[in-house]
Backbone as a ProteinNet text record, in pm:
[ID]
protein_1_A
[PRIMARY]
MKVTDLPKQWEQKKEPTERIHEYSLRLPLGDAARVSALAELYPGRSESDILNDMVAAALDELTSRSPLDEKLGKRKE
[TERTIARY]
84	0	88.5	43.8	115.8	62.5	148.4	108.1	-8.6	-7.8	-115	-250	-250.4	-374.5	-438.4	-367.2	-416.2	-548.8	-570.4	-700.8	-820.4	-811	-921.2	-939.5	-828.5	-834.5	-897.1	-861.2	-912.3	-1060.8	-1114.3	-1257.1	-1338.5	-1273.3	-1341.8	-1345.3	-1421.3	-1430.4	-1293.4	-1258.7	-1129.7	-1126.9	-1023.9	-1004.3	-916.5	-949.7	-865.1	-726	-625.4	-487.2	-416.5	-349	-271.7	-139.5	-112	13.1	89.7	204.1	276.9	404.7	439.1	560.6	530.1	584.9	558.2	685.7	671.4	781.2	739.9	837.4	814.7	866.8	789.8	824	811.4	914.9	910.8	903.6	802.9	783	801.3	848.9	847.3	702.8	686	552.6	465.1	522.2	443.7	393.5	477.9	436.1	329.7	347.6	248.3	113.1	115.9	-8.7	-76.7	2.6	-56.1	-115.5	-49	-104.6	-235.6	-236.4	-358.1	-470.8	-437.9	-538.8	-594.6	-508	-556	-651.5	-619.1	-707.3	-842.5	-843.9	-970.1	-1049	-979.1	-1046.2	-1106.6	-1043.9	-1088.6	-1117	-1234.6	-1264.7	-1262.5	-1270.1	-1262.1	-1119.2	-1023.2	-881	-814.6	-741.6	-667	-535.9	-467.7	-335.7	-242.2	-252.9	-171.1	-202.7	-330.3	-370.3	-309.3	-318	-265.3	-115.6	-42	102.5	136.8	65.8	90.4	69.8	-38.4	-66.4	39.7	84.4	185.7	319.1	357.1	482.4	472.1	360.7	343.2	348.5	281.9	282	422.5	493.6	630.3	720.6	706.4	785.7	751.3	622.7	582	648.8	650.1	712.5	862.5	927	1071.6	1106.3	1028.9	1060.7	1028.6	954.6	922.2	1027.2	1126.9	1229.4	1363.7	1430	1562.8	1663.4	1767.8	1803.4	1741.6	1658.5	1600.5	1500.6	1441.7	1341.7	1400.3	1522.8	1584.8	1625.9	1679.2	1727.7	1614.1	1509.7	1400	1285.1	1266	1156.6	1162.2	1279.5	1296.1	1246.3	1241.5	1198.8	1051.6	983.4	847.7	748.3	767.1	672.3	676.8
-117.7	0	124	225.7	352.3	444.2	531	626.6	710.9	744.1	827.6	755.7	623.8	546	537.8	581.2	565.8	636	759.5	821.8	738.3	673.2	585.4	470.1	414.1	304.1	351.7	470.7	523.1	555	575.7	600.9	472.4	358.3	229.6	177.2	73.6	11	-40.9	-19.1	-60.8	-212.5	-273.6	-416.8	-440.1	-537.9	-564.3	-611.4	-562.2	-595.8	-638.5	-750.3	-795.7	-719.8	-657.9	-583.4	-646.9	-703.2	-779.8	-711.4	-598.8	-529.6	-381.9	-324.3	-184.5	-101.8	16.6	111.8	242.5	313.1	447.5	544	646.2	736.1	880.6	959.4	1103	1178.1	1263.1	1339.8	1488.9	1561.6	1707.8	1755	1866.6	1917.2	1931.1	1981.6	1999.5	1867.6	1764.2	1632.2	1571.6	1587.9	1536.7	1604.6	1734.1	1807.1	1755	1721.1	1668.9	1530.1	1447.1	1314.2	1331	1422.5	1449	1497.7	1584.9	1635.6	1523	1431	1316.7	1230.6	1209.8	1130.3	1199.6	1332.5	1405.7	1395.3	1396	1383.4	1244.6	1144.6	1005.5	952.1	984.1	951.7	802.6	716.6	573.2	524.7	614.8	579.1	661	593.7	663.4	714.8	798	845.2	726.1	628.2	507.2	432.2	422.4	357.8	431.3	562.5	644.7	619.6	624.8	603.5	462.2	362.7	224.7	208	264.5	254	325.9	441.9	517.4	443	384.8	308.8	186	114.7	-4.5	31.8	141	182.1	223.8	294.8	335.3	213	115.3	-6.8	-84.2	-89.2	-155.3	-89	44.2	115.6	90.4	92	67.5	-72.8	-170.4	-308.6	-340	-253	-277.4	-220	-153.3	-89.2	-160.3	-183.2	-245.2	-142.8	-179	-311.4	-342.6	-253.3	-276.7	-390.6	-423.1	-530.1	-661.4	-690.4	-816	-809.1	-696.1	-682.5	-677.1	-600.5	-584.3	-680.3	-723.8	-812.8	-945.1	-992.1	-1120.1	-1112.7	-992.2	-974.5	-935.4	-922.2	-869.7	-952.1	-1080.3	-1167.1	-1135.5
0	0	0	-70.1	-73.6	35.5	83.2	186.6	137.2	10	-45.5	-52.2	-36.1	-35.7	103.1	205.3	342.2	370.2	324.6	354.8	309.8	194.6	150.8	248.2	295	391.1	522.3	566.3	692.9	686.6	566.7	552.1	562.1	545.1	550.9	694.7	713.3	844.6	886.9	1012.1	1065	1085	1029.5	1046.8	1169.2	1252.4	1369.2	1326.5	1396.4	1365.4	1493.1	1485.8	1600.3	1603.3	1715	1731.1	1845.3	1811.7	1912.5	1959.9	1899.7	1940.9	1959.8	2062.7	2093.5	2080.2	2023.3	2010.1	2076.6	2126.4	2176.6	2071.6	2040.6	1931.2	1977.4	1953.3	1983.6	1851.5	1839.1	1716.5	1744.1	1644.9	1657.7	1674.8	1741.3	1772.2	1648.3	1539.9	1417	1360.8	1362.7	1313	1404.6	1534.7	1630.3	1608.2	1578.8	1552.3	1425.7	1325.2	1201	1222.3	1301.9	1333.1	1409.7	1505.2	1582.1	1491.1	1396.6	1303.1	1216.4	1173.4	1094.4	1176.6	1304.1	1389.8	1408.3	1407.5	1416.6	1286.2	1173.2	1043.5	1023.4	1083.4	1070.7	1210.8	1266.3	1405.9	1439.4	1338.9	1364.5	1383.8	1372.1	1381.9	1491.9	1578	1682.6	1624.9	1700	1657.7	1638.8	1725.1	1713.8	1584.6	1549.6	1424.1	1304.2	1307	1198	1181.8	1292	1287.4	1241.5	1291.1	1248.8	1099.2	1047.5	904.4	821.7	869.4	796.3	792.8	904.2	908.7	817.6	824.8	741	592.3	554.1	413.8	369.1	454.7	420.8	405.9	493.5	482.4	355.7	320.5	195.5	75	74.4	-37	-41.1	74.3	78.8	31.9	74.9	38.8	-106.6	-171.7	-312.8	-407	-354.8	-437.7	-422.1	-536.1	-533.3	-486.3	-416.5	-367.8	-231.8	-180.2	-48.9	-47.7	-161.9	-164.5	-115	-153.4	-109.7	37.6	79.9	217.2	318.3	288.2	382.3	358.5	236.3	202.6	276.2	304.6	375	517.5	574.8	713.8	724.7	614.4	611.7	693.2	701.5	772.1	916.9
[MASK]
+++++++++++++++++++++++++++++++++++++++++++++++++++++++++++++++++++++++++++++

């Protein structure tokens, strides 16, 4: 999935996702405000949901490009 496709996904019903690993993330104030604004625009999605989807989409894009596809694609599962 591309990052630009996320708003369409956020407009749809949220699918349950198993999350087994937790990260702590510090964002600049401006980025945190934009994540918060996205969560307000899509009330069915929390800030955590928004960030998870953005990271997943960015990783999908990275793993689809050579030479990163071979290096990162093997760890995708």
